[in-house]
Structure formats: C-alpha cells, structure tokens
XYZ file of C-alpha atoms in Angstrom:
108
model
C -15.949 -5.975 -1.816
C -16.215 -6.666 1.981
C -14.416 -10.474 1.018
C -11.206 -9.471 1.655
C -8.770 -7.666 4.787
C -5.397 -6.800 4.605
C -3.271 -5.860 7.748
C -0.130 -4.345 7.995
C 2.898 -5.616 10.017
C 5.909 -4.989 12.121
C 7.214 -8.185 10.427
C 7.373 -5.563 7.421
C 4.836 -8.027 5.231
C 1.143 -7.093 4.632
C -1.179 -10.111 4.976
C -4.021 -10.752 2.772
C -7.189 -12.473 4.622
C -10.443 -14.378 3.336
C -13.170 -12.191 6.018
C -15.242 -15.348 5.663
C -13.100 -18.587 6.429
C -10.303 -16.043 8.753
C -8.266 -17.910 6.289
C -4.806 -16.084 5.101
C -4.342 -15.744 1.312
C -1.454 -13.818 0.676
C 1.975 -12.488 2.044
C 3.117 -9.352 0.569
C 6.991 -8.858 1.329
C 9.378 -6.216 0.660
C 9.469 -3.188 2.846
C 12.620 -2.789 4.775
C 10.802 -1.723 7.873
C 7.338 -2.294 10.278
C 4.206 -1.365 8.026
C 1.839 1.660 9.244
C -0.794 1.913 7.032
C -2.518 -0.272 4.236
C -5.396 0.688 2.109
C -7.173 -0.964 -1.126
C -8.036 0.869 -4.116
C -11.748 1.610 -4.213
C -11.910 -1.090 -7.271
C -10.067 -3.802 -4.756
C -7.851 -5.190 -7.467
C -4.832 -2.992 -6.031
C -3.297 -2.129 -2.248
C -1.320 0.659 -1.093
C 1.545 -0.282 1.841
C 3.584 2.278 3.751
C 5.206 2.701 6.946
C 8.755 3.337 8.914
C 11.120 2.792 5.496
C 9.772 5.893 3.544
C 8.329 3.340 1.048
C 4.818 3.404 -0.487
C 4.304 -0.117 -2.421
C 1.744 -0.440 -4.809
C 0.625 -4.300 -5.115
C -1.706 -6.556 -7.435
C -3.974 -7.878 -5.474
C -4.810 -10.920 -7.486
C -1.565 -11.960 -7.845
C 0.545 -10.372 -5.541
C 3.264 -8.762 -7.970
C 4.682 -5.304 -6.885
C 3.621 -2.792 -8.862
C 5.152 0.125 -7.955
C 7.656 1.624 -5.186
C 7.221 5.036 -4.223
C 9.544 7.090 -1.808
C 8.231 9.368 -0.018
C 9.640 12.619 1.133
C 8.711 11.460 4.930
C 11.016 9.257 7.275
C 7.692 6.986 8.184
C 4.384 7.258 6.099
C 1.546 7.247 8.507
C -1.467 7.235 6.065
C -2.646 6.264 2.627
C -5.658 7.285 1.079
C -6.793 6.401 -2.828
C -8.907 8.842 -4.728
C -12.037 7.459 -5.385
C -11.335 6.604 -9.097
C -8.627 5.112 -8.000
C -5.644 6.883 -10.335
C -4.480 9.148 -7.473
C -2.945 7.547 -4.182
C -2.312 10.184 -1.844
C 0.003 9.802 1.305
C 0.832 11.644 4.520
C 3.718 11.632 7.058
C 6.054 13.400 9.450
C 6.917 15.661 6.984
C 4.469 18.489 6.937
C 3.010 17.716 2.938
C 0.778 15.495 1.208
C 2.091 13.885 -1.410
C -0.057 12.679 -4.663
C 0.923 9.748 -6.492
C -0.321 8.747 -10.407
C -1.348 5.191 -9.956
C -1.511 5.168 -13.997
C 2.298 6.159 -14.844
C 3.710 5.624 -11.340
C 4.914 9.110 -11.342
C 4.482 11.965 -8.080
C-alpha cells in the first residue's frame, strides 16, 4: 500500500517501518541467522523472511504472530517472491531449485 517498508537484518530480526513518519513499528524475531530477503504479500497483510538459517517465516503483518516456518532445501535463501494472488510463496537459493510454498495449508 506504499505505507509500509520492511528491511531485513544481520541482527536476524526484520523491521517494520511507517514510510511516512521513518517511524519503526514492528520487530519480527526468530531466525537463527542474518536475513537476505523480505517480501510482502501482494495484499500487504502478510511478509515472507529468509536468509542464512534455511528458514522461510511467514508473518502477520498486523500483529506480528508467526505464521508459518518453512525449511528450505537451500543452506541460505537468497530470494522470495509471492504469486500475485498471494497463495503461492516461491523461494530460491544455493541449491539449484525453486521451491513453491502453499501459503493456505503451509505445505511445499
């Protein structure tokens, strides 16, 4: 919605900011290594996390809650991409596939 920016981390958090005031909103912990790549869902209410732990995180952006943890088939997960209804999150490493993740049952 062009309100919001997340950003990724080698603190291993993503950070939530307000575009407008600069102003941080949230703190998303919980990956056990430095974060790579962070992407919203095309309907904003969800964010996709990923980097160096082979962990793809699925959060609630309104609240914050975890949603889902996916693990990847990758050591690090270097990119995140949402289909554009939003149901499929698919993810890329340095392991030579693409991997395509059901945002509705949390299933590869």
């Amino acid at each position: 919605n062009g309100r919001l920016l997340a950003s990724g981390s080698e603190d291993r958090t993503v950070k939530i900011w307000d575009v407008n005031t600069g102003t941080q909103l949230t703190n998303l912990s919980g990956h056990k290594g430095r974060l790579i790549s962070v992407v919203f869902s095309p309907d904003g209410k969800q964010l996709a996390s990923a980097g160096g732990d082979n962990e793809i995180k699925v959060w609630n952006v309104e609240n914050g809650s975890e949603i889902y943890t996916f693990r990847g088939k990758a050591q690090a997960v270097y990119s995140l991409v949402f289909s554009p209804d939003g149901k499929t999150l698919a993810s890329g490493g340095n392991y030579p596939i693409v991997q395509l993740w059901d945002i509705e049952n949390g299933k590869e």
